[in-house]
PDB file of C-alpha atoms in Angstrom:
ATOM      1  CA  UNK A   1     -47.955 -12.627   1.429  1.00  0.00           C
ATOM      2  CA  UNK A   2     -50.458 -15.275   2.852  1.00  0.00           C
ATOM      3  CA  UNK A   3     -49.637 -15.746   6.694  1.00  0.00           C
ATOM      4  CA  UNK A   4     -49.113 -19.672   5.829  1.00  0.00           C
ATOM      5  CA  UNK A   5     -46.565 -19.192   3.702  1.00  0.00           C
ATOM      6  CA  UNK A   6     -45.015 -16.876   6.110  1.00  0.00           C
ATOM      7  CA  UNK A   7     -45.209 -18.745   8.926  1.00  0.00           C
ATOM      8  CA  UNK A   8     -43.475 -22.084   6.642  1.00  0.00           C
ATOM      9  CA  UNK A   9     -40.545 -19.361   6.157  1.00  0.00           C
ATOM     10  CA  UNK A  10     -39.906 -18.875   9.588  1.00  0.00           C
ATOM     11  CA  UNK A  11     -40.271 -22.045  10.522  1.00  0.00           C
ATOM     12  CA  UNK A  12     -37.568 -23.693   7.821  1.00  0.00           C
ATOM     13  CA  UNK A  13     -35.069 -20.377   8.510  1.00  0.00           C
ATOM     14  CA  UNK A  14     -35.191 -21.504  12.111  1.00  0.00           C
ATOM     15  CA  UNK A  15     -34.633 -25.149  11.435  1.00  0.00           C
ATOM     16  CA  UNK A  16     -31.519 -24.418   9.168  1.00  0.00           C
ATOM     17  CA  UNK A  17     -29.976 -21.763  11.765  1.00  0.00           C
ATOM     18  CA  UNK A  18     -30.398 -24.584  14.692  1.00  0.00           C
ATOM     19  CA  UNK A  19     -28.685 -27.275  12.411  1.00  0.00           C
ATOM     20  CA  UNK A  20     -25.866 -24.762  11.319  1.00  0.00           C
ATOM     21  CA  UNK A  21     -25.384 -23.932  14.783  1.00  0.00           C
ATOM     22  CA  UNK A  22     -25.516 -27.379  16.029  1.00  0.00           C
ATOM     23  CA  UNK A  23     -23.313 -28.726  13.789  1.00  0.00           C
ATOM     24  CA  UNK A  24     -20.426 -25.541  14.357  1.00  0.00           C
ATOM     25  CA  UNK A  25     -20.904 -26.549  17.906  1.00  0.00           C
ATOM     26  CA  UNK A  26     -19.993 -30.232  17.422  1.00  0.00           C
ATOM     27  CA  UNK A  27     -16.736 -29.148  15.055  1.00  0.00           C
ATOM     28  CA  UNK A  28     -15.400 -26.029  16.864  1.00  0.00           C
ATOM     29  CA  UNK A  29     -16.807 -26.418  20.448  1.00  0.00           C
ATOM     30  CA  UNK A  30     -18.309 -24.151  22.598  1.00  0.00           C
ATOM     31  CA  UNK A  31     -16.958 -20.427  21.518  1.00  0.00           C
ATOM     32  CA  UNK A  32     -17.446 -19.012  24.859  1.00  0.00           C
ATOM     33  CA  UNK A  33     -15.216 -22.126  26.503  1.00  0.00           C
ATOM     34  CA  UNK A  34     -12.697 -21.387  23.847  1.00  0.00           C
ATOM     35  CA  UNK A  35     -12.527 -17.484  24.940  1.00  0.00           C
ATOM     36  CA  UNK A  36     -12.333 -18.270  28.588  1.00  0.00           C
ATOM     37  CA  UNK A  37      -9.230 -20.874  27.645  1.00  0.00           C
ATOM     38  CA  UNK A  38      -7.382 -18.991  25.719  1.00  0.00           C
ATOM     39  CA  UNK A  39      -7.753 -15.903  28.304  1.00  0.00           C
ATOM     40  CA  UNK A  40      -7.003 -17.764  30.992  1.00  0.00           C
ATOM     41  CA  UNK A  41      -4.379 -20.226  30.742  1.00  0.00           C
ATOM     42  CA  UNK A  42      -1.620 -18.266  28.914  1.00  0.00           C
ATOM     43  CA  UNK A  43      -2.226 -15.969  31.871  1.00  0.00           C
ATOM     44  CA  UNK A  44      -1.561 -18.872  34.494  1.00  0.00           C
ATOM     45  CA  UNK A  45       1.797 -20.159  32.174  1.00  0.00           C
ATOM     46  CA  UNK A  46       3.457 -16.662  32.499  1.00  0.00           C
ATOM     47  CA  UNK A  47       2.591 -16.289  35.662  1.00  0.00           C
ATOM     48  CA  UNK A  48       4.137 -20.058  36.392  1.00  0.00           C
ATOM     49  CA  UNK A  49       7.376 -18.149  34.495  1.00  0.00           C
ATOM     50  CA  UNK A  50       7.025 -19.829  31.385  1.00  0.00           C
ATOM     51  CA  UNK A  51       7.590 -17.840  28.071  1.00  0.00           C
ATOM     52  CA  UNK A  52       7.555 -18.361  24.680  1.00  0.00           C
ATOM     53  CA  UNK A  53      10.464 -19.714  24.168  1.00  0.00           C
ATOM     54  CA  UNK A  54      10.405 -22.441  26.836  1.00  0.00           C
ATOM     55  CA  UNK A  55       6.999 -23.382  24.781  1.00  0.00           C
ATOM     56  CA  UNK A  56       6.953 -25.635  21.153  1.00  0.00           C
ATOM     57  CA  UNK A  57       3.461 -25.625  20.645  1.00  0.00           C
ATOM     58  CA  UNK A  58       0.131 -24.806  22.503  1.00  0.00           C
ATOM     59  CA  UNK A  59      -3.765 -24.133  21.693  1.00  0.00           C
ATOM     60  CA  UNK A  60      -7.311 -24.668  22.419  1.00  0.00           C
ATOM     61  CA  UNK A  61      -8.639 -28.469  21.830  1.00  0.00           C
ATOM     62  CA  UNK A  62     -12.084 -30.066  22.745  1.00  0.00           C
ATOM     63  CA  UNK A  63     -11.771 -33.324  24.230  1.00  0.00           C
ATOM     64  CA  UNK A  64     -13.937 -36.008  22.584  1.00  0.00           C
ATOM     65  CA  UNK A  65     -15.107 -37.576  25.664  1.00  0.00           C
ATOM     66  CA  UNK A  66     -16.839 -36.249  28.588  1.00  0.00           C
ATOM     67  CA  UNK A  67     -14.004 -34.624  31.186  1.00  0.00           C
ATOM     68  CA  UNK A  68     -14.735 -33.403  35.169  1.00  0.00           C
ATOM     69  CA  UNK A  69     -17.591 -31.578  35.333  1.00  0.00           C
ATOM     70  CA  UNK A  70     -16.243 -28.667  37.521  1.00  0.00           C
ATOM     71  CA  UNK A  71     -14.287 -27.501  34.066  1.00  0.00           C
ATOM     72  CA  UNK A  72     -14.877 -26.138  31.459  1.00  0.00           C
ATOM     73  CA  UNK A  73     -15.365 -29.048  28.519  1.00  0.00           C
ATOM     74  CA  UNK A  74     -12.247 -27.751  26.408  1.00  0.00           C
ATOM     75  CA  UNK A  75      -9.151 -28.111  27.530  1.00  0.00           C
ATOM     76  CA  UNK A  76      -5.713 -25.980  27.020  1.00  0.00           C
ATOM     77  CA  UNK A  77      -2.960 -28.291  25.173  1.00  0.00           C
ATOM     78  CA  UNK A  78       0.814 -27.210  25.766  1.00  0.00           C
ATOM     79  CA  UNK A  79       4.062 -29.069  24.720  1.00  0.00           C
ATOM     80  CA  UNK A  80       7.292 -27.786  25.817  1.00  0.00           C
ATOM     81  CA  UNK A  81      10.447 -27.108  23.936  1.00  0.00           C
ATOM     82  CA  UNK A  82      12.393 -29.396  26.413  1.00  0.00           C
ATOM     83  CA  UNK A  83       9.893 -32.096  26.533  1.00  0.00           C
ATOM     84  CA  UNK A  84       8.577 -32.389  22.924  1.00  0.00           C
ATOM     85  CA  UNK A  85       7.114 -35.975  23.397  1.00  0.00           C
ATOM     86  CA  UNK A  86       5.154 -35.044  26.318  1.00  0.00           C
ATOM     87  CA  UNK A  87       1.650 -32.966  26.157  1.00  0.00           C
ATOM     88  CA  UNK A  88       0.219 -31.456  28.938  1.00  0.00           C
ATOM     89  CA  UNK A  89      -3.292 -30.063  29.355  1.00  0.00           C
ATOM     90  CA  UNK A  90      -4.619 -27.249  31.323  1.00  0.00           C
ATOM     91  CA  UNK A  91      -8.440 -26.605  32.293  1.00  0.00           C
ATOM     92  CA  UNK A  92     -10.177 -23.901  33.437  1.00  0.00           C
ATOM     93  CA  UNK A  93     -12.952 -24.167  36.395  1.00  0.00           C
ATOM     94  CA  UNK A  94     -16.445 -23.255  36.355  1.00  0.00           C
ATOM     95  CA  UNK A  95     -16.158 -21.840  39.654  1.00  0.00           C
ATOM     96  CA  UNK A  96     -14.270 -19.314  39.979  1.00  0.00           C
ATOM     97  CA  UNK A  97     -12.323 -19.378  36.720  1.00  0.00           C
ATOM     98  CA  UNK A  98      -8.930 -20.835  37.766  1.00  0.00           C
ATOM     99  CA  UNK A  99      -6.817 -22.767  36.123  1.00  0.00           C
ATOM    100  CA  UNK A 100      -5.487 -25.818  36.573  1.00  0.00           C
ATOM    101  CA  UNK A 101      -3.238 -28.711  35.450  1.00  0.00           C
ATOM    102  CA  UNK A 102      -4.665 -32.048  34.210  1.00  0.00           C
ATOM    103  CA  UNK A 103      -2.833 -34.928  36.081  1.00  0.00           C
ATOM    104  CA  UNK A 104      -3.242 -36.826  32.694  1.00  0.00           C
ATOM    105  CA  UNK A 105      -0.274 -36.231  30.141  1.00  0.00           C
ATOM    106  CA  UNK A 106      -0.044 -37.488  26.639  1.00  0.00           C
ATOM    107  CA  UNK A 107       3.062 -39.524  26.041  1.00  0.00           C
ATOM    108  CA  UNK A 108       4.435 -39.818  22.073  1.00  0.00           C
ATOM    109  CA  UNK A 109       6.583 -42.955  22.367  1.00  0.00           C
ATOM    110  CA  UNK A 110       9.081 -44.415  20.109  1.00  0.00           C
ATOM    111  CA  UNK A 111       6.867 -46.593  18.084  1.00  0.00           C
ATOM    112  CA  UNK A 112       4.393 -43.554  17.151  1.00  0.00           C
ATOM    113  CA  UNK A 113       1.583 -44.661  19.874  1.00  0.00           C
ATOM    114  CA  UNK A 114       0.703 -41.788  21.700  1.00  0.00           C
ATOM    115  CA  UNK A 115      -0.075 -43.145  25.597  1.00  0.00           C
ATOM    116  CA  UNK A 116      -1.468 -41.560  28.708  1.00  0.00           C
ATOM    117  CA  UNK A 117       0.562 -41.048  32.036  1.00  0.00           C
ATOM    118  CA  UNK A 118       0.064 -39.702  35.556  1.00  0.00           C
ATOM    119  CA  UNK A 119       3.612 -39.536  36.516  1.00  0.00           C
ATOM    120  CA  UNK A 120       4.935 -36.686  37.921  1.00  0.00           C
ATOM    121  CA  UNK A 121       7.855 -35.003  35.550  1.00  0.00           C
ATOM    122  CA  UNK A 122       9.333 -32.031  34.989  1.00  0.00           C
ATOM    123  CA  UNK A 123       6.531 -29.745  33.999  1.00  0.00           C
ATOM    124  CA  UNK A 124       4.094 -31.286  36.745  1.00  0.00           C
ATOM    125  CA  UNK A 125       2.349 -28.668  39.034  1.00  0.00           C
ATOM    126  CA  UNK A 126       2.439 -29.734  42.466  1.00  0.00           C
ATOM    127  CA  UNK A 127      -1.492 -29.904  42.925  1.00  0.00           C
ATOM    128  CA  UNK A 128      -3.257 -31.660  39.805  1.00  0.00           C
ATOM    129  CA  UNK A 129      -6.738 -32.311  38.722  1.00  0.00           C
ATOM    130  CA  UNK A 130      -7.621 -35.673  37.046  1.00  0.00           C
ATOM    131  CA  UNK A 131      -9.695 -35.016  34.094  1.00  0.00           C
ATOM    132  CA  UNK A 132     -11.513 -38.270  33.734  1.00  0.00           C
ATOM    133  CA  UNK A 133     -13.035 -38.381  37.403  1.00  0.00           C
ATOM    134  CA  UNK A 134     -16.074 -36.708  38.737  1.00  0.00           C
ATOM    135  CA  UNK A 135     -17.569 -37.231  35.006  1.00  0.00           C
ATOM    136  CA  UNK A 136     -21.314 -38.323  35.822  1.00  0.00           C
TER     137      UNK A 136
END
């Protein structure tokens, strides 16, 4: 084969594998943040004494705006069984891998509008991070 035609090859096969991996980045996040998540954090609940069954849902999401920048860009979602309109979040650090509670909680209220609250209640942790400080 001529060496121009060779070098065109490996030039559009690089291309494409940068814009398929870009674009799995920007729909699934970052693979590596997902593994240390979902290592991590279900570690932390048991350890808090939570089980299964005190828990309705919980999972691996990536926030769509930019979050502290001592964590870990995805965050850990949980929703108990006893608070079912309440979602709490969970983030890993970068330093030392430890986990820790978002101060910020999603709130489903009556009407369907899903609002954000600090307040403490009765999942809180003691000592929370906020998740939209430290964000330059």
């Amino acid at each position: 084969m001529n060496k121009k035609i060779v070098w065109i090859l490996v030039i559009t096969i690089f291309i494409v594998m940068v814009s398929v991996s870009f674009l799995y980045l920007l729909s699934h996040g970052n693979p590596y943040t997902k593994y240390i998540n979902n290592n991590h954090v279900p570690t932390h609940l048991n350890q808090k004494g939570y089980t299964k069954n005190d828990i309705k849902e919980l999972g691996y999401v990536e926030p769509k705006y930019l979050i502290n920048k001592n964590f870990y860009h995805g965050h850990y979602m949980v929703i108990f069984k006893d608070e079912p309109n309440m979602t709490y979040y969970y983030g890993v650090t970068k330093r030392g891998k430890e986990v820790r509670q978002f101060c910020e909680k999603d709130v489903l209220l009556k009407d369907g509008v899903t609002d954000l609250t600090e307040d403490k209640t009765k999942h809180s942790e003691k000592k929370c991070v906020s998740s939209l400080k430290n964000r330059d």
